[in-house]
Tab-separated table of C-alpha atoms in Angstrom:
chain	number	residue	atom	x	y	z
L	924	MET	CA	23.647	6.752	-22.953
L	925	LYS	CA	21.255	4.333	-21.255
L	926	GLN	CA	24.200	2.318	-19.924
L	927	ILE	CA	25.828	5.490	-18.594
L	928	ASP	CA	22.594	6.481	-16.819
L	929	GLN	CA	22.413	3.035	-15.224
L	930	MET	CA	25.980	3.392	-13.985
L	931	ARG	CA	25.211	6.805	-12.497
L	932	ARG	CA	22.142	5.429	-10.708
L	933	ARG	CA	24.203	2.560	-9.320
L	934	ALA	CA	26.947	4.914	-8.175
L	935	ALA	CA	24.403	7.061	-6.339
L	936	ARG	CA	23.179	4.000	-4.490
L	937	TYR	CA	26.593	3.023	-3.163
L	938	LEU	CA	28.674	6.221	-3.063
L	939	ASP	CA	28.499	9.341	-0.879
L	940	VAL	CA	26.218	7.584	1.580
L	941	GLU	CA	25.293	9.468	4.744
L	942	ALA	CA	23.959	6.666	6.897
L	943	VAL	CA	21.387	7.224	9.614
L	944	GLU	CA	19.988	4.715	12.071
L	945	ILE	CA	16.318	3.924	11.481
L	946	ALA	CA	15.047	2.693	14.826
L	947	PRO	CA	11.555	3.876	15.817
L	948	ALA	CA	9.945	2.716	19.032
L	949	THR	CA	7.346	0.936	16.905
L	950	GLY	CA	6.954	0.271	13.188
L	951	VAL	CA	5.922	3.250	11.058
L	952	PHE	CA	4.224	3.610	7.665
L	953	SER	CA	4.269	6.735	5.495
L	954	LEU	CA	2.272	7.299	2.334
L	955	SER	CA	3.191	9.816	-0.362
L	956	PHE	CA	1.961	10.945	-3.764
L	957	ASP	CA	4.346	12.238	-6.401
L	958	ASP	CA	3.853	15.016	-9.002
L	959	PHE	CA	0.745	14.978	-8.223
L	960	PRO	CA	-2.330	14.118	-10.345
L	961	ALA	CA	-5.584	15.789	-9.319
L	962	THR	CA	-7.091	12.439	-8.317
L	963	ALA	CA	-4.381	11.995	-5.688
L	964	TRP	CA	-6.404	14.587	-3.817
L	965	THR	CA	-9.965	14.452	-5.182
L	966	GLU	CA	-10.169	10.640	-4.938
L	967	ALA	CA	-7.510	9.833	-2.337
L	968	GLY	CA	-8.276	12.724	0.018
L	969	PRO	CA	-11.639	11.350	1.195
L	970	ILE	CA	-10.101	7.887	1.722
L	971	LEU	CA	-7.311	9.353	3.842
L	972	ALA	CA	-9.875	11.345	5.834
L	973	ALA	CA	-12.033	8.256	6.387
L	974	HIS	CA	-8.995	6.471	7.833
L	975	GLY	CA	-7.953	9.516	9.857
L	976	VAL	CA	-4.447	9.588	8.364
L	977	ARG	CA	-2.281	12.198	6.681
L	978	ALA	CA	0.053	11.770	3.718
L	979	THR	CA	2.872	13.618	1.958
L	980	TYR	CA	2.348	15.258	-1.437
L	981	TYR	CA	5.526	15.797	-3.448
L	982	VAL	CA	4.894	18.855	-5.588
L	983	CYS	CA	6.313	20.164	-8.848
L	984	GLY	CA	5.150	23.772	-9.257
L	985	GLY	CA	5.582	23.517	-13.000
L	986	LEU	CA	2.949	20.780	-13.287
L	987	ALA	CA	0.127	22.750	-11.634
L	988	ASP	CA	-2.997	23.074	-13.809
L	989	GLY	CA	-1.346	20.968	-16.494
L	990	VAL	CA	-1.456	17.423	-17.867
L	991	ASN	CA	1.132	14.725	-17.240
L	992	MET	CA	0.909	11.163	-18.586
L	993	ASP	CA	-2.585	11.951	-19.888
L	994	ARG	CA	-3.829	12.821	-16.410
L	995	ASP	CA	-4.938	16.238	-15.188
L	996	GLN	CA	-2.554	17.477	-12.546
L	997	TYR	CA	-3.463	19.240	-9.345
L	998	ARG	CA	-4.813	22.760	-9.193
L	999	VAL	CA	-3.599	25.341	-6.697
L	1000	GLU	CA	-6.843	25.050	-4.739
L	1001	HIS	CA	-6.140	21.315	-4.281
L	1002	LEU	CA	-2.683	22.112	-2.917
L	1003	GLN	CA	-4.052	24.707	-0.534
L	1004	ALA	CA	-6.854	22.418	0.643
L	1005	LEU	CA	-4.602	19.481	1.452
L	1006	HIS	CA	-2.096	21.733	3.208
L	1007	ALA	CA	-4.907	23.207	5.313
L	1008	ALA	CA	-6.022	19.653	6.168
L	1009	GLY	CA	-2.611	18.893	7.683
L	1010	HIS	CA	-1.004	16.885	4.905
L	1011	GLU	CA	2.677	17.470	4.229
L	1012	VAL	CA	3.844	19.292	1.088
L	1013	GLY	CA	7.307	18.216	-0.058
L	1014	CYS	CA	9.584	19.025	-2.986
L	1015	HIS	CA	9.792	17.122	-6.289
L	1016	THR	CA	11.760	19.755	-8.310
L	1017	PHE	CA	9.959	22.503	-10.217
L	1018	GLY	CA	9.669	20.821	-13.595
L	1019	HIS	CA	9.689	17.104	-12.699
L	1020	THR	CA	13.148	16.747	-14.220
L	1021	SER	CA	15.397	13.742	-13.646
L	1022	ALA	CA	18.629	14.430	-11.780
L	1023	LEU	CA	20.336	12.601	-14.639
L	1024	LYS	CA	19.445	15.538	-16.893
L	1025	MET	CA	20.610	18.366	-14.591
L	1026	ASP	CA	23.989	19.476	-13.357
L	1027	ALA	CA	24.329	20.812	-9.804
L	1028	GLU	CA	23.528	24.404	-10.773
L	1029	ALA	CA	20.438	23.443	-12.773
L	1030	LEU	CA	19.206	21.361	-9.848
L	1031	ARG	CA	19.754	24.238	-7.425
L	1032	LEU	CA	17.802	26.585	-9.696
L	1033	SER	CA	14.950	24.071	-9.955
L	1034	LEU	CA	14.805	23.654	-6.177
L	1035	ASP	CA	14.885	27.428	-5.687
L	1036	ALA	CA	12.054	27.903	-8.177
L	1037	ASN	CA	9.920	25.232	-6.537
L	1038	ALA	CA	10.561	26.593	-3.048
L	1039	ALA	CA	9.527	30.101	-4.112
L	1040	TRP	CA	6.466	28.870	-6.006
L	1041	VAL	CA	5.182	26.801	-3.082
L	1042	ALA	CA	5.944	29.452	-0.449
L	1043	GLU	CA	4.016	32.066	-2.427
L	1044	ARG	CA	0.903	29.864	-2.515
L	1045	LEU	CA	1.114	28.363	0.978
L	1046	ASP	CA	1.832	31.395	3.136
L	1047	GLY	CA	5.595	30.904	3.274
L	1048	HIS	CA	5.569	27.125	3.720
L	1049	ARG	CA	9.074	25.618	3.638
L	1050	MET	CA	9.413	22.082	2.303
L	1051	THR	CA	11.709	19.868	4.369
L	1052	THR	CA	11.635	16.548	2.480
L	1053	PHE	CA	12.355	15.655	-1.131
L	1054	ALA	CA	11.453	12.850	-3.558
L	1055	TRP	CA	13.577	12.100	-6.622
L	1056	PRO	CA	11.641	12.414	-9.920
L	1057	PHE	CA	11.647	8.971	-11.577
L	1058	GLY	CA	13.696	7.786	-8.608
L	1059	ASP	CA	16.827	9.045	-10.379
L	1060	ALA	CA	19.698	10.254	-8.188
L	1061	THR	CA	23.355	10.997	-8.869
L	1062	VAL	CA	26.275	11.380	-6.504
L	1063	GLY	CA	26.491	15.117	-7.200
L	1064	ALA	CA	22.743	15.657	-6.869
L	1065	LYS	CA	22.681	13.853	-3.514
L	1066	GLY	CA	25.050	16.464	-2.098
L	1067	VAL	CA	22.854	19.338	-3.295
L	1068	VAL	CA	19.666	17.771	-1.971
L	1069	ARG	CA	21.163	16.685	1.347
L	1070	ARG	CA	22.189	20.251	2.157
L	1071	ARG	CA	18.614	21.473	1.682
L	1072	PHE	CA	16.365	18.714	2.985
L	1073	ALA	CA	16.146	16.421	5.984
L	1074	LEU	CA	15.866	13.425	3.660
L	1075	ALA	CA	15.278	12.344	0.083
L	1076	ARG	CA	12.937	9.483	-0.776
L	1077	GLY	CA	13.735	7.143	-3.644
L	1078	VAL	CA	11.873	4.268	-5.302
L	1079	ARG	CA	13.924	1.225	-4.284
L	1080	ASP	CA	11.798	-1.469	-2.638
L	1081	GLY	CA	12.205	-2.483	0.970
L	1082	VAL	CA	11.655	-1.661	4.612
L	1083	ASN	CA	13.954	0.999	6.052
L	1084	ALA	CA	15.587	-0.461	9.163
L	1085	GLY	CA	19.023	-0.169	10.675
L	1086	ARG	CA	21.553	1.880	8.704
L	1087	GLU	CA	20.001	3.658	5.723
L	1088	ASP	CA	21.099	6.435	3.360
L	1089	ARG	CA	19.120	9.562	4.235
L	1090	ALA	CA	19.399	10.739	0.622
L	1091	LEU	CA	17.865	7.525	-0.774
L	1092	ILE	CA	15.139	6.316	1.559
L	1093	LYS	CA	13.493	3.139	0.261
L	1094	SER	CA	9.871	3.151	-0.867
L	1095	ILE	CA	7.436	0.702	-2.437
L	1096	GLY	CA	5.282	1.749	-5.382
L	1097	LEU	CA	1.497	1.855	-5.094
L	1098	GLU	CA	1.359	1.384	-8.837
L	1099	SER	CA	-0.792	-1.007	-10.824
L	1100	ARG	CA	2.324	-2.248	-12.613
L	1101	ARG	CA	4.020	-3.148	-9.310
L	1102	LEU	CA	1.320	-3.957	-6.757
L	1103	PRO	CA	0.759	-7.552	-7.941
L	1104	GLY	CA	4.390	-8.314	-7.092
L	1105	TYR	CA	4.102	-7.247	-3.452
L	1106	ASP	CA	2.897	-9.158	-0.430
L	1107	LEU	CA	1.671	-6.056	1.365
L	1108	GLU	CA	0.717	-7.863	4.544
L	1109	ALA	CA	4.180	-9.409	4.737
L	1110	LEU	CA	5.864	-6.027	4.202
L	1111	MET	CA	3.751	-4.449	6.928
L	1112	ALA	CA	4.505	-7.345	9.262
L	1113	GLU	CA	8.230	-6.999	8.532
L	1114	ALA	CA	8.124	-3.290	9.356
L	1115	ALA	CA	6.368	-4.063	12.638
L	1116	GLU	CA	8.685	-6.948	13.576
L	1117	ARG	CA	11.906	-5.106	12.735
L	1118	ARG	CA	10.593	-1.826	14.139
L	1119	GLY	CA	11.331	-0.272	10.771
L	1120	TRP	CA	9.876	2.361	8.497
L	1121	LEU	CA	7.937	1.414	5.379
L	1122	THR	CA	7.213	4.217	2.940
L	1123	ALA	CA	5.069	4.026	-0.179
L	1124	TYR	CA	4.450	6.351	-3.093
L	1125	GLY	CA	1.659	6.610	-5.634
L	1126	HIS	CA	0.391	8.875	-8.379
L	1127	ASP	CA	-3.162	8.891	-9.785
L	1128	VAL	CA	-6.026	7.199	-7.949
L	1129	SER	CA	-8.998	6.016	-9.994
L	1130	ASP	CA	-10.951	2.938	-11.004
L	1131	ARG	CA	-8.914	2.937	-14.232
L	1132	PRO	CA	-5.454	4.035	-13.098
L	1133	THR	CA	-2.370	4.480	-15.232
L	1134	ASP	CA	0.451	1.979	-14.831
L	1135	TYR	CA	1.801	4.376	-12.195
L	1136	GLY	CA	-1.436	4.765	-10.239
L	1137	CYS	CA	-3.719	2.661	-8.095
L	1138	THR	CA	-7.430	2.168	-7.499
L	1139	PRO	CA	-9.328	3.535	-4.492
L	1140	ALA	CA	-9.680	-0.077	-3.321
L	1141	ASP	CA	-5.879	-0.513	-3.510
L	1142	LEU	CA	-5.356	2.569	-1.374
L	1143	ASP	CA	-7.923	1.437	1.175
L	1144	HIS	CA	-6.259	-1.987	1.302
L	1145	VAL	CA	-2.829	-0.500	1.974
L	1146	LEU	CA	-4.077	1.625	4.841
L	1147	ARG	CA	-6.044	-1.248	6.367
L	1148	ALA	CA	-2.990	-3.479	6.146
L	1149	ALA	CA	-0.813	-0.894	7.898
L	1150	LYS	CA	-3.326	-0.523	10.690
L	1151	ALA	CA	-3.786	-4.285	11.045
L	1152	ALA	CA	-0.015	-4.655	11.477
L	1153	GLY	CA	-0.062	-2.075	14.266
L	1154	LEU	CA	2.049	0.462	12.384
L	1155	GLU	CA	1.957	4.133	13.234
L	1156	ILE	CA	0.932	6.143	10.150
L	1157	ALA	CA	2.421	9.596	9.611
L	1158	PRO	CA	3.574	11.864	6.771
L	1159	VAL	CA	7.201	11.436	5.723
L	1160	GLY	CA	8.563	14.561	7.407
L	1161	GLU	CA	6.741	13.951	10.658
L	1162	ALA	CA	7.758	10.297	10.697
L	1163	TRP	CA	11.407	11.221	10.165
L	1164	GLY	CA	11.707	12.679	13.643
L	1165	ALA	CA	10.273	9.493	15.142
L	1166	VAL	CA	12.244	6.924	13.184
L	1167	THR	CA	15.774	8.314	13.328
L	1168	ARG	CA	18.375	8.550	16.033
L	1169	ALA	CA	21.977	9.692	16.035
Protein backbone atom coordinates (compact mmCIF):
# COMPACT_ATOMS: atom_id res chain seq x y z
CA MET A 1 0.00 0.00 0.00
CA LYS A 2 2.81 2.43 0.83
CA GLN A 3 4.39 1.80 -2.58
CA ILE A 4 1.04 2.42 -4.29
CA ASP A 5 0.61 5.71 -2.41
CA GLN A 6 4.09 6.79 -3.50
CA MET A 7 3.23 6.02 -7.11
CA ARG A 8 0.02 8.04 -6.86
CA ARG A 9 1.91 11.01 -5.40
CA ARG A 10 4.46 10.80 -8.19
CA ALA A 11 1.75 10.59 -10.84
CA ALA A 12 0.08 13.70 -9.43
CA ARG A 13 3.34 15.58 -9.74
CA TYR A 14 3.82 14.82 -13.42
CA LEU A 15 0.35 14.16 -14.85
CA ASP A 16 -2.64 16.43 -15.51
CA VAL A 17 -0.48 19.52 -15.10
CA GLU A 18 -2.10 22.88 -15.79
CA ALA A 19 0.93 25.10 -16.14
CA VAL A 20 0.86 28.80 -15.36
CA GLU A 21 3.63 31.34 -15.78
CA ILE A 22 4.95 32.67 -12.48
CA ALA A 23 6.46 36.03 -13.33
CA PRO A 24 5.86 38.82 -10.79
CA ALA A 25 7.35 42.26 -11.28
CA THR A 26 9.44 41.62 -8.17
CA GLY A 27 10.05 38.61 -5.94
CA VAL A 28 7.20 37.66 -3.60
CA PHE A 29 7.01 35.71 -0.33
CA SER A 30 3.85 34.19 1.14
CA LEU A 31 3.50 32.61 4.56
CA SER A 32 0.79 30.12 5.51
CA PHE A 33 -0.23 28.00 8.48
CA ASP A 34 -1.96 24.66 8.03
CA ASP A 35 -4.70 23.02 10.14
CA PHE A 36 -4.17 25.29 12.33
CA PRO A 37 -2.91 25.01 15.94
CA ALA A 38 -4.03 27.75 18.32
CA THR A 39 -0.46 29.03 18.67
CA ALA A 40 -0.36 29.79 14.95
CA TRP A 41 -2.55 32.71 15.95
CA THR A 42 -1.91 33.40 19.64
CA GLU A 43 1.89 33.30 19.25
CA ALA A 44 2.36 34.03 15.54
CA GLY A 45 -0.31 36.73 15.27
CA PRO A 46 1.60 39.34 17.31
CA ILE A 47 4.80 38.61 15.34
CA LEU A 48 2.99 39.11 12.04
CA ALA A 49 1.48 42.34 13.36
CA ALA A 50 4.87 43.61 14.52
CA HIS A 51 6.21 43.06 11.00
CA GLY A 52 3.11 44.55 9.40
CA VAL A 53 2.45 41.47 7.26
CA ARG A 54 -0.51 39.19 6.63
CA ALA A 55 -0.53 35.42 6.20
CA THR A 56 -2.84 32.66 4.98
CA TYR A 57 -4.48 30.23 7.41
CA TYR A 58 -5.57 26.93 5.87
CA VAL A 59 -8.55 25.77 7.89
CA CYS A 60 -10.16 22.41 8.58
CA GLY A 61 -13.56 23.06 10.19
CA GLY A 62 -13.49 19.64 11.79
CA LEU A 63 -10.39 20.48 13.84
CA ALA A 64 -11.85 23.56 15.55
CA ASP A 65 -11.75 23.38 19.37
CA GLY A 66 -10.01 20.02 19.17
CA VAL A 67 -6.53 18.54 19.58
CA ASN A 68 -4.25 17.43 16.77
CA MET A 69 -0.73 16.03 17.27
CA ASP A 70 -1.01 16.83 20.98
CA ARG A 71 -1.58 20.52 20.28
CA ASP A 72 -4.75 22.50 20.95
CA GLN A 73 -6.26 23.62 17.68
CA TYR A 74 -7.76 26.99 16.95
CA ARG A 75 -11.03 28.20 18.40
CA VAL A 76 -13.69 29.96 16.35
CA GLU A 77 -12.84 33.28 18.00
CA HIS A 78 -9.25 32.90 16.74
CA LEU A 79 -10.53 32.33 13.20
CA GLN A 80 -12.81 35.34 13.38
CA ALA A 81 -10.08 37.56 14.85
CA LEU A 82 -7.50 36.75 12.19
CA HIS A 83 -10.06 37.17 9.41
CA ALA A 84 -11.02 40.58 10.82
CA ALA A 85 -7.31 41.50 10.90
CA GLY A 86 -7.04 40.93 7.14
CA HIS A 87 -5.39 37.52 7.04
CA GLU A 88 -6.55 35.09 4.38
CA VAL A 89 -8.62 32.02 5.28
CA GLY A 90 -8.13 29.13 2.86
CA CYS A 91 -9.36 25.55 2.59
CA HIS A 92 -7.61 22.44 3.96
CA THR A 93 -10.58 19.98 3.68
CA PHE A 94 -13.07 19.60 6.52
CA GLY A 95 -11.47 16.72 8.37
CA HIS A 96 -7.77 17.07 7.45
CA THR A 97 -8.00 13.94 5.31
CA SER A 98 -5.36 12.93 2.78
CA ALA A 99 -6.48 12.90 -0.85
CA LEU A 100 -5.02 9.39 -0.97
CA LYS A 101 -7.85 8.26 1.31
CA MET A 102 -10.75 9.90 -0.57
CA ASP A 103 -12.33 9.30 -3.93
CA ALA A 104 -13.60 12.28 -5.95
CA GLU A 105 -17.05 12.26 -4.36
CA ALA A 106 -15.69 12.07 -0.81
CA LEU A 107 -13.35 14.97 -1.57
CA ARG A 108 -16.21 17.04 -2.99
CA LEU A 109 -18.29 16.39 0.13
CA SER A 110 -15.38 17.39 2.37
CA LEU A 111 -14.83 20.62 0.44
CA ASP A 112 -18.56 21.40 0.54
CA ALA A 113 -18.67 20.81 4.29
CA ASN A 114 -15.65 23.03 4.91
CA ALA A 115 -16.99 25.80 2.67
CA ALA A 116 -20.33 25.81 4.51
CA TRP A 117 -18.70 25.67 7.94
CA VAL A 118 -16.37 28.59 7.23
CA ALA A 119 -19.03 30.71 5.49
CA GLU A 120 -21.37 30.32 8.46
CA ARG A 121 -18.72 31.63 10.87
CA LEU A 122 -17.17 34.32 8.66
CA ASP A 123 -20.21 36.10 7.26
CA GLY A 124 -20.30 34.20 3.97
CA HIS A 125 -16.55 34.18 3.32
CA ARG A 126 -15.60 32.13 0.25
CA MET A 127 -12.20 30.44 0.27
CA THR A 128 -10.30 30.76 -3.00
CA THR A 129 -7.07 28.84 -2.32
CA PHE A 130 -6.40 25.31 -1.10
CA ALA A 131 -3.57 23.43 0.62
CA TRP A 132 -3.25 19.65 0.38
CA PRO A 133 -3.36 17.90 3.80
CA PHE A 134 -0.01 16.13 4.28
CA GLY A 135 0.94 17.44 0.85
CA ASP A 136 -0.84 14.45 -0.70
CA ALA A 137 -2.41 14.93 -4.13
CA THR A 138 -3.73 12.53 -6.76
CA VAL A 139 -4.48 13.05 -10.42
CA GLY A 140 -8.23 12.75 -9.80
CA ALA A 141 -8.17 15.04 -6.77
CA LYS A 142 -6.28 17.72 -8.71
CA GLY A 143 -9.18 17.96 -11.15
CA VAL A 144 -11.72 18.40 -8.34
CA VAL A 145 -9.64 21.01 -6.55
CA ARG A 146 -8.70 22.93 -9.70
CA ARG A 147 -12.36 23.46 -10.58
CA ARG A 148 -13.03 25.05 -7.19
CA PHE A 149 -9.92 27.03 -6.31
CA ALA A 150 -7.53 29.44 -7.98
CA LEU A 151 -4.60 27.30 -6.85
CA ALA A 152 -3.55 24.46 -4.58
CA ARG A 153 -0.39 24.65 -2.49
CA GLY A 154 1.72 21.56 -1.90
CA VAL A 155 4.79 20.82 0.22
CA ARG A 156 7.51 20.28 -2.39
CA ASP A 157 10.55 22.50 -1.79
CA GLY A 158 11.60 25.23 -4.17
CA VAL A 159 10.98 28.69 -5.55
CA ASN A 160 8.04 28.99 -7.94
CA ALA A 161 9.33 30.62 -11.13
CA GLY A 162 8.56 30.14 -14.78
CA ARG A 163 6.08 27.37 -15.63
CA GLU A 164 4.48 25.85 -12.54
CA ASP A 165 1.49 23.57 -11.88
CA ARG A 166 -1.26 25.68 -10.33
CA ALA A 167 -2.58 22.60 -8.51
CA LEU A 168 0.79 21.87 -6.85
CA ILE A 169 2.47 25.14 -5.94
CA LYS A 170 5.82 24.56 -4.23
CA SER A 171 6.34 25.50 -0.59
CA ILE A 172 9.08 25.18 2.01
CA GLY A 173 8.29 23.92 5.50
CA LEU A 174 8.77 26.15 8.54
CA GLU A 175 9.15 23.00 10.59
CA SER A 176 11.78 22.19 13.18
CA ARG A 177 12.47 18.91 11.37
CA ARG A 178 13.20 20.73 8.09
CA LEU A 179 14.49 24.21 8.91
CA PRO A 180 18.09 23.12 9.59
CA GLY A 181 18.31 21.86 6.01
CA TYR A 182 17.41 25.21 4.44
CA ASP A 183 19.58 28.19 3.62
CA LEU A 184 16.76 30.68 4.05
CA GLU A 185 18.78 33.67 2.96
CA ALA A 186 19.78 31.87 -0.23
CA LEU A 187 16.17 30.90 -0.97
CA MET A 188 15.02 34.48 -0.47
CA ALA A 189 17.83 35.75 -2.67
CA GLU A 190 16.89 33.22 -5.37
CA ALA A 191 13.27 34.37 -5.29
CA ALA A 192 14.40 37.98 -5.65
CA GLU A 193 16.93 37.26 -8.43
CA ARG A 194 14.59 35.07 -10.47
CA ARG A 195 11.59 37.29 -9.74
CA GLY A 196 9.84 34.22 -8.39
CA TRP A 197 7.40 33.34 -5.66
CA LEU A 198 8.54 31.61 -2.48
CA THR A 199 5.80 30.22 -0.26
CA ALA A 200 6.23 28.68 3.18
CA TYR A 201 3.94 26.78 5.51
CA GLY A 202 4.04 26.11 9.23
CA HIS A 203 1.91 24.69 12.01
CA ASP A 204 2.40 25.36 15.75
CA VAL A 205 4.57 28.22 16.98
CA SER A 206 6.13 27.92 20.43
CA ASP A 207 9.44 27.75 22.25
CA ARG A 208 9.03 23.96 22.26
CA PRO A 209 7.45 23.23 18.87
CA THR A 210 6.47 19.86 17.47
CA ASP A 211 8.52 18.46 14.61
CA TYR A 212 6.02 20.25 12.35
CA GLY A 213 6.20 23.63 14.07
CA CYS A 214 8.69 26.41 14.60
CA THR A 215 9.76 28.80 17.34
CA PRO A 216 8.80 32.48 17.49
CA ALA A 217 12.45 33.27 16.75
CA ASP A 218 12.29 31.08 13.62
CA LEU A 219 9.23 32.95 12.39
CA ASP A 220 10.82 36.32 13.06
CA HIS A 221 13.95 35.20 11.21
CA VAL A 222 11.98 34.14 8.14
CA LEU A 223 10.16 37.44 7.91
CA ARG A 224 13.34 39.45 8.42
CA ALA A 225 15.07 37.43 5.72
CA ALA A 226 12.23 38.06 3.26
CA LYS A 227 12.34 41.77 3.92
CA ALA A 228 16.13 41.91 3.69
CA ALA A 229 15.93 40.27 0.25
CA GLY A 230 13.48 42.93 -0.89
CA LEU A 231 10.59 40.51 -1.38
CA GLU A 232 7.00 41.67 -1.33
CA ILE A 233 5.08 39.80 1.40
CA ALA A 234 1.43 38.94 0.83
CA PRO A 235 -1.07 36.18 1.63
CA VAL A 236 -1.24 33.35 -0.90
CA GLY A 237 -4.48 34.40 -2.59
CA GLU A 238 -3.50 38.04 -2.85
CA ALA A 239 -0.05 37.15 -4.15
CA TRP A 240 -1.54 34.90 -6.82
CA GLY A 241 -2.92 37.84 -8.75
CA ALA A 242 0.49 39.52 -8.71
CA VAL A 243 2.67 36.56 -9.62
CA THR A 244 0.76 34.98 -12.50
CA ARG A 245 0.20 35.94 -16.09
CA ALA A 246 -1.48 34.19 -18.99
